[in-house]
Amino acid sequence: SLINHLDGIPQISYASTAPELSDNTRYDFFSRVVPPDSYQAQAMMDIVTAMGWNYVSTLASEGNYGESGVEAFVQISRETGGVCIAQSLKIPREPKPGEFDKIIIRLLETSNARAVIMFANEDDIRRILDAAKHNNQTGHFLWVGSDSWGSKISPVIGQERVAEGAVTILPKRASVDAFDRYFRSRSLSNNRRNVWFAEFWEENFGCKLGMHGKRPGSPKKCTGLEKVGRDSSYEQEGKVQFVMDAVYAMAHALHRMHRELCYGYPGLCPKMANIDGKELLSHIRAVNFNGSAGTPVVFNENGDAPGRYDIFQYQSTNRSTREYKVIGTWTNKLHLNVEAMQWRAGDPSLPASVCSVPCRMGERKKIVKGVPCCWHCERCEGYHFQASEFSCELCPYEQRPDANRTGCQNIPIIKLEWHSPWAVIPVFISMLGIIATTFVIVTFVRYNETPIVRASGREMSYVLLTGIFLCYAITFLMIAAPDVGVCSFRRIFLGLGMCFSYAALLTKTNRIHRIFEQGKKSVSAPRFISPASQLVITFSLISVQLLGVFVWFAVDPPHTFVDYGEQRTQDPAAARGVLKCDISDLSLICSLGYSILLMVTCTVYAIKTRGVPETFNEAKPIGFTMYTTCIIWLAFIPIFFGTAQSAERMYIQTTTLTISLSLSASVSLGMLYMPKVYVIIFHPEQNIPKRKRSFKAIVTAATMSGKLQKGGDRPNGEVKTELCESMETNSE
């Protein structure tokens, strides 16, 4: 009579799990003691995530259960991200022949999606497993089944191998011992109120009850003395717990309502005779008691019971049989014992169901459009490093990627080392040159007053030898590790040695040219040919070089820098920064340019004085020296600038420059001074003074000797000595 007066009839279900029943706007009077499939879908998503699977397919039986379950799973995957659906397939209600084979073939189109999420009925599960077996896909698919599969034996009978490893889910339940005792005690005599019990009896014991039994043709007649569990197999139905909880939930709600409205009144009081269904619903939603399994029975605002699931896996046992084993639970959170899981025999590793394997270090992901779980791996090339999972960025200019390309590291800084072959050869040549120059200087100082030394122009010789010494010594500055001091000395001495040498040679050749030009016109000596005048002219020329260097110091103070562009190779591992002085190629040319100008001018005068007799005042040796020097520097220019793009630029250019300077110095030393040293040491009899004659007589004699046959009978250096001694006398 109470129900007839309710405007809305509250319902409590013990088996309905459809997610849409949680919609309070449509099913506001509906409650259930089993969790909705949306919880089940969340639990299955948590299992997939725990397995590390991010690319799965779904399979649903056509109908509310299968389609709603898959829809809930897909919706959760969209909301949480991280799991992509490769395919969502549906099994028709009335499948055609070969339909299940087609489903297996379609699933294999995305073979990387090995995990298959199944919301299907028992018969569909069995036929899908059978199709997988017939298509030789045993062990390929990783089945994840809903509670319709659960721990049932019927879907896997005869298909144990293909079902092995399947993970299934089932609402947490317990067997109610009191119900077992009660049901086993039921008989035809004490259970007449159940109108279906007689039919159950015939079915359970395989017998027939009298003439009106439900099993026609059965050979055995029921005695009525059969006993449930003794004469037949018996296993408690899995939903017994939930049926009892649903009944008790309604009873608790009515009891609360009666206590509130009819306290102390037996039976229905007037207040409960005509009530609104919403009031009863509020009492139903407020119940909280321990159910038949000892777990709390409660409802949320949508009338849903808490999600409590057992996680099973179909595994092989030691007896070569297979059974379902509990491997975890889910109660709003997954608790999974991964170590208890088993896959195919002999393969302990966790199987994969991913679209793309993780990229290696130093590779970025290029996502496939529309499928965030699928990507191509692209290596960060060149000087790029992996800045994030999806991007590569360029390292700062002074850095290069590390070995894993996950960050940047400083590019190693190098300089020309003393033990390098590029340094050993120039240093060896320079050392020989310094020893030879020192030997010549010592010889000249020791025999300073002898005719040959005096004829060479002692003051100019020492200036020239100083320049030659500096040309050799600059090698050590060019190879030394750059710092502010070294860079300062490089600027000063790089062009100074050549400037000393060619300023002295230019003054000498100019002097010879003026002497012979003047000698043709007058008996008097030309101006500024004395040693003092020659020194003033020479140092005036040198001062121009020094002035330029000091201006350079003022405009751009010397400093060091690291050139990362010179050896910035395509392979970052080979990249090096070169520690350098701030002397650019242009600055180098400007520094040597003045010396080269002196060299060219000196060469011009050497050409003009080529007609002077070879025995007279070094004109010919100076000419040969300048010609050879020009050839050396003409060879230097293409080598120096032609290697500007080479990775070995620093080594080649430094070695070329130092060797060119040393060779220039060696030519001057060898052609101008070695013959004199040879005479001084090995032929001292030729190093004797001669009688003095006038300037005009000496010049005339020298001029005439050039017109006669070469050689004459005068000792080497006689005319030179006379002229130099005459000049020294005139200067005095």
XYZ file of C-alpha atoms in Angstrom:
732
model
C 0.000 0.000 0.000
C 2.962 2.331 0.610
C 4.222 1.920 -2.968
C 0.852 2.821 -4.426
C 0.994 6.241 -2.789
C 4.489 7.164 -4.053
C 4.676 9.725 -6.867
C 8.151 8.411 -7.836
C 9.143 4.845 -7.081
C 12.708 4.443 -5.715
C 14.559 1.445 -7.120
C 17.653 -0.384 -5.884
C 19.371 -2.597 -8.464
C 21.708 -5.478 -7.683
C 23.138 -5.964 -11.220
C 22.555 -2.907 -13.468
C 25.947 -1.311 -14.301
C 25.115 0.892 -17.316
C 26.899 4.294 -16.945
C 23.882 6.335 -18.119
C 21.934 5.234 -15.048
C 24.182 7.607 -13.077
C 22.402 10.546 -14.746
C 20.411 12.054 -11.888
C 18.363 14.229 -14.211
C 16.863 11.201 -15.961
C 17.090 8.420 -13.373
C 16.768 10.369 -10.167
C 14.999 7.581 -8.266
C 17.505 4.883 -9.283
C 20.150 3.506 -6.925
C 22.365 0.411 -7.128
C 24.605 -1.640 -4.892
C 26.999 -2.456 -7.771
C 29.400 0.123 -9.240
C 28.631 1.584 -12.685
C 30.679 0.597 -15.709
C 32.297 4.047 -15.701
C 34.227 2.935 -12.597
C 35.040 -0.295 -14.359
C 36.283 1.674 -17.387
C 38.437 3.804 -15.077
C 39.873 0.680 -13.458
C 40.662 -0.777 -16.896
C 42.298 2.517 -17.914
C 44.445 2.388 -14.768
C 45.490 -1.164 -15.651
C 46.452 -0.111 -19.181
C 48.441 2.828 -17.814
C 50.184 0.635 -15.219
C 51.239 -1.740 -18.000
C 52.783 1.149 -19.922
C 50.423 0.612 -22.853
C 49.429 3.757 -24.737
C 47.995 2.345 -27.962
C 44.993 0.031 -27.626
C 41.916 -1.097 -29.524
C 38.412 -1.515 -28.131
C 35.875 -4.214 -28.898
C 32.229 -4.052 -27.830
C 29.189 -6.239 -28.267
C 26.425 -4.266 -29.903
C 24.005 -3.099 -27.247
C 23.835 -0.900 -24.209
C 26.353 -2.763 -22.052
C 29.166 -3.058 -24.586
C 28.763 0.325 -26.273
C 28.357 2.247 -23.007
C 31.408 0.595 -21.491
C 33.612 1.372 -24.490
C 32.253 4.914 -24.682
C 33.159 5.447 -21.017
C 36.668 4.061 -21.622
C 37.195 6.286 -24.692
C 35.919 9.329 -22.805
C 38.340 8.705 -19.926
C 41.224 8.276 -22.401
C 40.390 11.665 -23.932
C 40.171 13.389 -20.556
C 43.335 11.940 -19.048
C 45.414 11.662 -22.225
C 48.325 9.327 -22.623
C 46.311 6.486 -24.177
C 45.221 6.486 -27.808
C 42.509 4.342 -29.349
C 43.768 2.624 -32.480
C 40.382 1.156 -33.462
C 36.925 0.890 -31.918
C 35.171 -2.165 -33.312
C 31.658 -3.437 -32.693
C 30.353 -7.017 -32.767
C 26.873 -7.112 -34.374
C 23.970 -8.656 -32.503
C 23.580 -11.226 -35.271
C 27.093 -11.689 -36.724
C 27.418 -13.122 -40.214
C 29.674 -16.116 -40.936
C 33.313 -15.040 -40.926
C 32.480 -11.837 -39.025
C 34.871 -12.651 -36.179
C 37.707 -13.475 -38.600
C 37.201 -10.051 -40.192
C 37.402 -8.420 -36.762
C 40.726 -10.163 -36.052
C 42.075 -9.074 -39.470
C 41.004 -5.478 -38.788
C 42.678 -5.548 -35.385
C 45.886 -6.709 -37.071
C 45.847 -3.609 -39.295
C 47.156 -1.762 -36.247
C 49.377 -4.596 -35.079
C 51.218 -2.379 -32.580
C 47.945 -2.023 -30.641
C 48.201 -5.484 -29.109
C 46.016 -4.654 -26.103
C 42.288 -5.116 -26.787
C 39.777 -3.652 -24.311
C 36.669 -5.846 -24.378
C 33.142 -5.062 -23.251
C 31.443 -8.112 -24.739
C 29.114 -10.920 -23.748
C 30.339 -14.435 -23.009
C 29.453 -15.861 -26.404
C 31.182 -13.036 -28.294
C 34.289 -13.391 -26.119
C 34.454 -17.117 -26.842
C 34.061 -16.622 -30.599
C 36.670 -13.841 -30.724
C 39.205 -16.075 -28.967
C 38.366 -18.869 -31.372
C 38.914 -16.575 -34.385
C 42.285 -15.447 -32.997
C 43.315 -19.095 -32.629
C 42.238 -19.967 -36.194
C 44.215 -16.979 -37.542
C 47.391 -18.155 -35.750
C 47.460 -15.114 -33.459
C 47.939 -17.038 -30.217
C 50.066 -14.846 -27.952
C 49.728 -11.700 -30.072
C 46.757 -10.009 -28.457
C 46.718 -8.780 -24.864
C 43.102 -9.156 -23.745
C 41.660 -6.859 -21.083
C 38.146 -8.043 -20.255
C 35.296 -6.422 -18.344
C 33.138 -8.053 -15.697
C 31.182 -9.912 -18.375
C 34.343 -12.018 -18.748
C 35.413 -11.801 -15.113
C 36.542 -15.197 -13.850
C 34.202 -17.293 -15.979
C 35.344 -20.598 -17.407
C 32.882 -20.845 -20.299
C 34.554 -18.258 -22.602
C 37.990 -19.936 -22.404
C 37.071 -23.639 -22.597
C 39.082 -25.152 -25.466
C 40.912 -21.873 -26.041
C 43.135 -21.763 -23.003
C 46.360 -20.966 -24.887
C 44.981 -18.001 -26.809
C 43.349 -16.636 -23.627
C 46.502 -17.033 -21.543
C 47.636 -13.744 -19.999
C 44.177 -12.133 -20.267
C 43.542 -9.530 -17.568
C 39.923 -9.367 -16.415
C 37.970 -7.357 -13.908
C 35.115 -8.281 -11.606
C 33.249 -6.343 -8.912
C 34.625 -7.348 -5.551
C 32.397 -10.048 -4.114
C 32.364 -12.645 -1.398
C 30.604 -15.948 -0.947
C 27.897 -15.801 1.720
C 28.246 -18.961 3.821
C 24.830 -18.540 5.427
C 23.198 -18.569 2.012
C 25.068 -21.768 1.086
C 23.788 -23.480 4.221
C 20.294 -22.251 3.540
C 20.204 -23.202 -0.128
C 21.701 -26.655 0.381
C 18.955 -27.352 2.902
C 16.191 -26.539 0.423
C 14.050 -29.409 -0.851
C 10.788 -29.878 -2.681
C 9.007 -30.193 0.606
C 10.307 -27.083 2.368
C 10.478 -24.682 -0.573
C 7.029 -24.790 -2.085
C 6.645 -21.000 -2.080
C 9.214 -20.700 -4.946
C 7.237 -21.489 -8.080
C 10.398 -22.019 -10.158
C 12.062 -24.365 -7.717
C 10.576 -27.560 -9.240
C 11.943 -26.626 -12.666
C 15.358 -25.925 -11.084
C 15.196 -29.318 -9.346
C 14.677 -31.202 -12.609
C 17.442 -29.222 -14.355
C 19.904 -29.575 -11.498
C 19.486 -33.320 -10.912
C 18.607 -34.386 -14.477
C 15.365 -36.063 -13.525
C 11.623 -35.760 -14.119
C 8.915 -34.883 -11.588
C 5.779 -36.997 -12.323
C 3.614 -36.760 -15.427
C 3.727 -32.985 -15.654
C 7.487 -32.529 -15.370
C 9.327 -29.961 -17.449
C 11.913 -32.408 -18.833
C 10.141 -34.661 -21.319
C 12.007 -37.773 -22.260
C 14.139 -37.851 -19.123
C 14.832 -41.515 -18.224
C 15.194 -40.827 -14.505
C 12.429 -39.950 -12.151
C 13.009 -37.540 -9.278
C 12.661 -39.076 -5.837
C 12.488 -35.804 -3.929
C 15.282 -37.034 -1.684
C 18.065 -35.571 -3.781
C 20.271 -33.037 -2.010
C 21.790 -29.877 -3.471
C 25.597 -30.010 -3.358
C 25.633 -33.733 -2.670
C 23.924 -35.189 -5.731
C 24.843 -32.263 -7.999
C 27.551 -29.675 -8.381
C 26.887 -26.390 -6.651
C 28.557 -22.997 -6.769
C 27.055 -19.878 -5.311
C 25.830 -17.367 -7.900
C 28.119 -14.363 -7.903
C 25.348 -11.805 -7.486
C 23.904 -13.290 -4.290
C 25.876 -10.802 -2.218
C 24.453 -7.837 -4.159
C 20.866 -9.166 -4.055
C 21.097 -9.416 -0.268
C 22.692 -5.961 -0.002
C 19.934 -4.433 -2.169
C 17.220 -5.962 0.001
C 18.933 -4.878 3.200
C 19.469 -1.371 1.821
C 15.727 -0.967 1.237
C 15.010 -2.457 4.664
C 17.434 -0.069 6.392
C 15.890 2.884 4.579
C 12.357 1.915 5.587
C 13.493 1.292 9.150
C 15.112 4.741 9.364
C 12.030 6.302 7.877
C 9.713 4.474 10.303
C 11.859 5.427 13.283
C 11.801 9.050 12.217
C 8.076 9.318 11.369
C 6.506 6.618 13.516
C 8.780 6.351 16.530
C 7.267 3.887 19.059
C 4.310 3.114 16.763
C 3.990 -0.525 15.562
C 3.371 -0.878 11.809
C 2.550 2.009 9.499
C 1.620 5.183 11.240
C -0.523 7.869 9.585
C 2.591 9.859 8.584
C 3.866 6.924 6.502
C 0.472 6.228 4.962
C 0.878 8.937 2.339
C 4.461 10.033 1.658
C 6.472 11.393 -1.251
C 8.901 9.020 -3.008
C 11.637 11.632 -2.685
C 11.477 11.301 1.066
C 12.052 7.557 0.879
C 14.843 8.182 -1.651
C 16.608 10.483 0.800
C 16.598 7.693 3.402
C 17.892 5.193 0.816
C 20.788 7.492 -0.141
C 21.607 7.964 3.559
C 22.024 4.276 4.455
C 25.416 3.133 5.662
C 25.842 -0.403 6.964
C 28.150 -3.393 6.541
C 26.818 -5.662 3.836
C 26.810 -9.423 3.577
C 30.472 -9.469 2.523
C 31.520 -7.216 5.392
C 32.052 -4.195 3.119
C 30.161 -0.905 3.632
C 26.987 -0.381 1.634
C 26.697 3.337 0.774
C 25.428 5.450 -2.124
C 26.825 8.662 -3.606
C 24.727 11.606 -4.794
C 23.979 9.747 -8.047
C 22.872 6.580 -6.246
C 26.025 4.656 -7.234
C 27.879 2.251 -4.977
C 31.638 2.651 -4.516
C 33.828 1.017 -7.118
C 35.455 -2.086 -5.705
C 36.961 -4.570 -8.141
C 39.194 -7.606 -8.118
C 41.740 -7.839 -10.933
C 42.296 -11.335 -12.353
C 44.759 -12.823 -14.817
C 44.295 -16.112 -16.641
C 47.567 -17.936 -15.936
C 49.241 -21.313 -16.326
C 49.803 -23.324 -13.182
C 52.548 -25.787 -12.340
C 50.211 -28.620 -13.257
C 50.060 -27.441 -16.894
C 46.530 -26.222 -16.344
C 45.250 -22.643 -16.392
C 43.179 -20.736 -13.893
C 42.219 -17.201 -12.882
C 44.472 -15.680 -10.270
C 43.852 -12.441 -8.357
C 46.700 -10.031 -9.167
C 45.295 -6.809 -7.703
C 42.364 -4.722 -6.586
C 40.846 -1.378 -7.481
C 39.087 0.821 -4.947
C 39.163 4.299 -6.476
C 42.858 3.528 -6.967
C 44.665 0.621 -8.582
C 46.731 -1.760 -6.480
C 48.423 -4.133 -8.918
C 50.999 -6.805 -8.163
C 52.932 -6.721 -11.429
C 55.402 -9.342 -10.184
C 52.547 -11.844 -9.845
C 51.605 -11.455 -13.491
C 52.564 -14.093 -16.055
C 52.683 -13.897 -19.802
C 53.728 -16.443 -22.382
C 55.977 -19.176 -21.045
C 59.663 -18.329 -21.202
C 59.080 -14.592 -21.675
C 59.228 -12.762 -18.333
C 59.290 -9.298 -19.897
C 56.235 -7.069 -19.877
C 54.649 -7.108 -23.350
C 54.269 -3.796 -25.169
C 51.261 -2.190 -26.783
C 52.591 1.108 -28.027
C 52.353 2.895 -31.346
C 55.925 4.175 -31.269
C 58.891 3.195 -29.146
C 60.363 5.939 -26.955
C 62.876 8.146 -28.712
C 66.493 7.808 -27.717
C 68.360 10.590 -25.990
C 69.103 13.405 -28.379
C 66.017 12.704 -30.501
C 62.815 14.727 -30.582
C 59.311 13.448 -31.158
C 57.480 14.493 -34.295
C 53.855 13.654 -33.523
C 51.731 12.051 -36.220
C 48.854 14.397 -36.923
C 45.711 13.370 -35.051
C 47.408 10.505 -33.155
C 49.296 11.910 -30.163
C 50.593 8.460 -29.153
C 52.334 7.938 -32.497
C 55.436 9.799 -33.498
C 58.581 9.715 -35.565
C 61.933 10.205 -33.871
C 64.177 12.861 -35.406
C 67.746 13.249 -34.219
C 68.917 16.718 -33.258
C 71.570 17.355 -35.879
C 74.563 19.669 -36.060
C 74.907 21.996 -33.104
C 71.334 21.399 -31.904
C 70.473 19.682 -28.642
C 67.254 18.173 -27.309
C 65.657 21.062 -25.433
C 62.423 19.196 -24.701
C 60.575 16.067 -25.688
C 59.360 17.731 -28.865
C 61.998 20.311 -29.813
C 65.658 20.779 -30.637
C 67.422 24.085 -30.047
C 70.744 25.521 -31.180
C 73.525 25.596 -28.606
C 75.118 28.971 -27.828
C 77.887 29.847 -30.263
C 80.668 28.987 -27.822
C 79.129 25.607 -26.957
C 78.373 22.293 -28.634
C 75.964 19.422 -27.809
C 77.133 16.873 -25.277
C 77.493 13.200 -26.169
C 73.797 12.480 -25.533
C 72.634 15.739 -27.154
C 70.546 16.482 -24.080
C 72.452 19.645 -23.221
C 75.358 21.829 -24.257
C 78.944 21.925 -23.123
C 81.742 24.369 -23.720
C 83.751 23.860 -26.888
C 87.372 22.932 -25.974
C 89.833 25.777 -26.480
C 93.124 25.020 -28.213
C 96.284 26.852 -29.208
C 99.411 25.933 -31.099
C 101.406 23.692 -28.789
C 105.182 23.591 -28.681
C 105.252 19.844 -29.285
C 103.095 20.079 -32.405
C 104.857 19.310 -35.735
C 103.495 22.649 -36.966
C 105.596 24.313 -34.236
C 108.625 22.018 -34.056
C 109.794 22.713 -37.636
C 109.610 26.552 -37.426
C 111.276 26.508 -33.995
C 114.061 24.270 -35.303
C 114.705 26.582 -38.263
C 114.541 29.606 -35.982
C 117.007 28.102 -33.508
C 119.478 27.378 -36.287
C 119.020 30.910 -37.585
C 119.528 32.471 -34.157
C 122.698 30.429 -33.628
C 124.026 31.404 -37.051
C 123.139 35.085 -36.566
C 124.731 35.115 -33.128
C 127.857 33.545 -34.622
C 128.046 36.247 -37.339
C 127.506 39.045 -34.799
C 130.202 37.634 -32.509
C 132.585 37.275 -35.465
C 131.937 40.847 -36.589
C 132.396 42.215 -33.101
C 135.636 40.290 -32.679
C 137.006 41.452 -36.067
C 135.361 44.849 -35.857
C 138.436 46.780 -37.066
C 139.380 44.552 -39.959
C 138.970 45.814 -43.538
C 136.147 43.433 -44.507
C 134.022 44.369 -41.476
C 134.693 48.052 -42.044
C 133.969 47.684 -45.765
C 130.590 46.129 -44.924
C 129.542 49.278 -43.120
C 129.779 48.228 -39.521
C 126.867 50.307 -38.201
C 124.455 49.239 -40.960
C 125.594 45.625 -40.644
C 124.708 45.556 -36.975
C 121.304 47.096 -37.719
C 120.715 44.521 -40.451
C 121.863 41.661 -38.236
C 119.537 42.917 -35.489
C 116.629 42.766 -37.949
C 117.664 39.259 -39.022
C 117.798 38.187 -35.366
C 114.315 39.616 -34.732
C 112.921 37.792 -37.790
C 114.097 34.526 -36.261
C 112.971 35.433 -32.735
C 109.394 36.343 -33.735
C 108.791 32.594 -34.253
C 108.738 32.079 -30.483
C 106.222 34.875 -29.971
C 103.960 33.505 -32.700
C 103.885 30.037 -31.089
C 103.694 31.141 -27.452
C 100.291 30.901 -25.697
C 98.422 34.145 -26.376
C 97.955 36.600 -23.530
C 98.001 40.390 -23.346
C 101.810 40.525 -23.031
C 102.463 38.107 -25.890
C 99.921 39.889 -28.089
C 101.583 43.238 -27.369
C 105.034 41.922 -28.329
C 103.617 40.299 -31.471
C 102.280 43.647 -32.634
C 105.613 45.325 -32.002
C 108.044 42.747 -33.351
C 105.990 41.097 -36.120
C 106.921 43.776 -38.653
C 109.867 45.289 -36.803
C 112.416 42.620 -37.751
C 111.642 42.966 -41.455
C 111.558 46.742 -41.073
C 115.074 46.724 -39.525
C 116.380 44.485 -42.299
C 114.858 46.206 -45.298
C 115.346 49.725 -43.956
C 119.080 48.937 -43.663
C 119.240 47.284 -47.085
C 117.278 50.134 -48.672
C 119.653 52.678 -47.160
C 122.629 50.671 -48.481
C 121.292 50.287 -52.024
C 120.219 53.911 -52.110
C 123.690 54.947 -50.989
C 125.381 52.879 -53.720
C 123.037 54.286 -56.334
C 123.706 57.872 -55.248
C 127.453 57.346 -55.083
C 127.693 56.150 -58.674
C 125.276 58.712 -59.981
C 127.245 61.467 -58.242
C 130.560 59.977 -59.364
C 129.577 60.388 -62.970
C 129.034 64.133 -62.485
C 131.451 65.346 -59.858
C 134.573 64.442 -57.928
C 132.844 65.380 -54.665
C 131.007 62.773 -52.597
C 127.194 62.930 -52.401
C 125.529 64.131 -49.219
C 124.405 61.846 -46.402
C 126.593 58.854 -47.141
C 128.460 58.840 -43.852
C 127.723 56.094 -41.315
C 125.967 58.534 -38.995
C 123.768 59.799 -41.828
C 122.975 56.238 -42.832
C 121.907 55.386 -39.278
C 119.678 58.467 -39.105
C 118.007 57.544 -42.410
C 117.586 53.916 -41.333
C 116.065 54.716 -37.942
C 113.824 57.335 -39.539
C 112.402 54.598 -41.737
C 112.070 52.278 -38.732
C 110.334 54.982 -36.684
C 107.486 55.053 -39.199
C 106.792 51.380 -38.402
C 106.937 52.023 -34.644
C 104.648 55.042 -34.963
C 102.075 52.913 -36.767
C 102.273 50.271 -34.039
C 101.761 52.847 -31.265
C 98.734 54.289 -33.083
C 97.397 50.725 -33.326
C 97.913 50.307 -29.561
C 95.964 53.502 -28.877
C 93.067 52.762 -31.205
C 92.715 49.068 -30.318
C 94.509 47.895 -27.157
C 95.827 44.350 -27.480
C 93.751 41.515 -26.079
C 93.032 37.848 -26.662
C 89.843 36.212 -27.886
C 88.597 32.737 -28.739
C 87.745 32.179 -32.404
C 84.983 29.558 -32.509
C 84.381 29.936 -36.229
C 87.763 28.780 -37.492
C 87.326 25.141 -36.488
C 83.514 25.005 -36.366
C 83.285 21.728 -38.241
C 80.115 19.976 -39.381
C 80.741 17.361 -36.710
C 80.382 19.186 -33.353
C 82.626 16.609 -31.674
C 85.559 17.909 -33.726
C 84.786 21.592 -33.068
C 87.446 23.608 -31.296
C 87.816 27.188 -30.187
C 91.148 28.749 -31.119
C 92.772 31.089 -28.590
C 94.142 34.007 -30.572
C 95.550 37.475 -30.344
C 93.315 40.155 -31.815
C 95.403 40.408 -34.994
C 93.159 39.981 -38.003
C 94.429 39.165 -41.479
C 93.963 42.822 -42.432
C 95.904 43.978 -39.370
C 98.663 41.515 -40.236
C 98.929 42.851 -43.790
C 98.984 46.415 -42.505
C 101.712 45.512 -40.010
C 103.846 43.819 -42.680
C 102.769 46.176 -45.448
C 105.287 48.877 -44.618
C 108.107 46.337 -44.507
C 106.962 44.918 -47.845
C 106.983 48.453 -49.260
C 110.576 48.859 -48.067
C 111.398 45.470 -49.600
C 109.914 46.419 -52.979
C 111.706 49.795 -52.969
C 114.946 48.083 -52.061
C 114.421 45.635 -54.922
C 113.968 48.569 -57.336
C 117.272 50.077 -56.224
C 118.889 46.637 -56.472
C 117.769 46.514 -60.107
C 119.099 50.043 -60.724
C 122.514 49.125 -59.313
C 122.727 45.799 -61.119
C 125.391 47.276 -63.440
C 127.769 47.965 -60.574
C 130.813 45.647 -60.665
C 130.213 42.485 -58.590
C 133.265 43.229 -56.491
C 131.937 46.573 -55.444
C 130.086 47.196 -52.210
C 127.590 44.272 -52.104
C 125.333 45.525 -54.919
C 125.054 42.112 -56.525
C 124.504 40.108 -53.279
C 121.877 42.617 -52.169
C 120.167 42.259 -55.550
C 120.112 38.471 -55.331
C 118.873 38.726 -51.733
C 115.962 40.925 -52.735
C 114.993 38.817 -55.740
C 114.913 35.676 -53.592
C 113.010 37.424 -50.812
C 110.368 38.624 -53.250
C 109.895 35.061 -54.496
C 109.495 33.832 -50.895
C 106.824 36.397 -50.077
C 105.033 35.889 -53.383
C 104.745 32.233 -52.430
C 103.655 33.180 -48.899
C 100.594 35.215 -49.955
C 98.602 32.458 -51.737
C 99.480 29.885 -49.061
C 98.483 32.210 -46.225
C 95.210 33.478 -47.672
C 94.353 30.322 -49.623
C 93.976 28.375 -46.375
C 91.575 30.876 -44.762
C 88.729 28.337 -44.893
C 90.768 25.333 -43.804
C 90.165 23.656 -40.452
C 93.960 23.684 -40.016
C 94.092 27.420 -40.713
C 95.747 28.382 -37.436
C 98.547 25.853 -37.882
C 99.157 26.467 -41.586
C 99.138 30.256 -41.394
C 101.329 30.455 -38.288
C 103.830 27.973 -39.713
C 103.838 29.672 -43.131
C 104.393 33.121 -41.642
C 107.187 32.073 -39.288
C 108.986 29.985 -41.923
C 108.683 32.832 -44.467
C 110.238 35.260 -41.975
C 112.990 32.776 -41.143
C 113.701 32.076 -44.837
C 113.889 35.825 -45.582
C 116.315 36.245 -42.727
C 118.312 33.201 -43.868
C 118.630 34.546 -47.431
C 119.955 37.868 -46.144
C 122.285 36.165 -43.683
C 123.564 33.624 -46.197
C 124.136 35.921 -49.167
C 125.381 39.024 -47.368
C 127.357 37.749 -44.394
C 128.374 34.146 -44.739
C 130.928 34.898 -47.512
C 132.462 37.616 -45.306
C 132.614 35.325 -42.286
C 134.170 32.632 -44.483
C 136.947 35.031 -45.608
C 137.479 36.401 -42.098
C 137.891 32.963 -40.559
C 139.391 30.818 -43.330
C 141.246 33.398 -45.500
C 142.542 36.048 -43.136
C 145.312 36.894 -45.687
C 142.671 38.637 -47.843
C 141.452 40.687 -44.880
C 144.313 43.269 -45.007
C 144.254 47.094 -45.560
C 145.251 48.723 -48.917
C 146.532 52.186 -49.727
C 143.977 54.944 -49.880
C 143.010 56.833 -53.011
C 140.665 59.719 -53.694
C 136.930 59.265 -54.004
C 136.998 60.130 -57.735
C 139.837 57.689 -58.429
C 138.095 54.893 -56.597
C 134.781 55.409 -58.375
C 136.517 55.739 -61.747
C 138.532 52.590 -61.142
C 135.447 50.700 -60.140
C 133.556 51.937 -63.155
C 136.363 51.071 -65.536
C 136.808 47.638 -63.995
C 133.255 46.868 -64.908
C 134.004 47.579 -68.545
C 137.062 45.386 -68.590
C 137.070 41.667 -68.264
C 135.498 40.464 -65.087
C 137.549 39.368 -62.155
C 140.777 41.399 -62.578
C 143.752 40.630 -60.451
C 142.651 42.560 -57.416
C 141.812 40.654 -54.281
C 138.167 40.305 -53.232
C 136.995 43.333 -51.287
C 139.899 45.628 -52.226
C 137.843 48.277 -53.992
C 135.047 48.017 -51.450
C 137.500 48.524 -48.641
C 139.005 51.525 -50.307
C 135.661 53.197 -50.904
C 134.378 52.565 -47.392
C 137.632 53.738 -45.865
C 137.534 56.780 -48.133
C 133.967 57.524 -47.016
C 134.947 57.136 -43.378
C 137.879 59.539 -43.944
C 135.631 62.043 -45.705
C 133.093 61.803 -42.934
C 135.732 62.510 -40.389
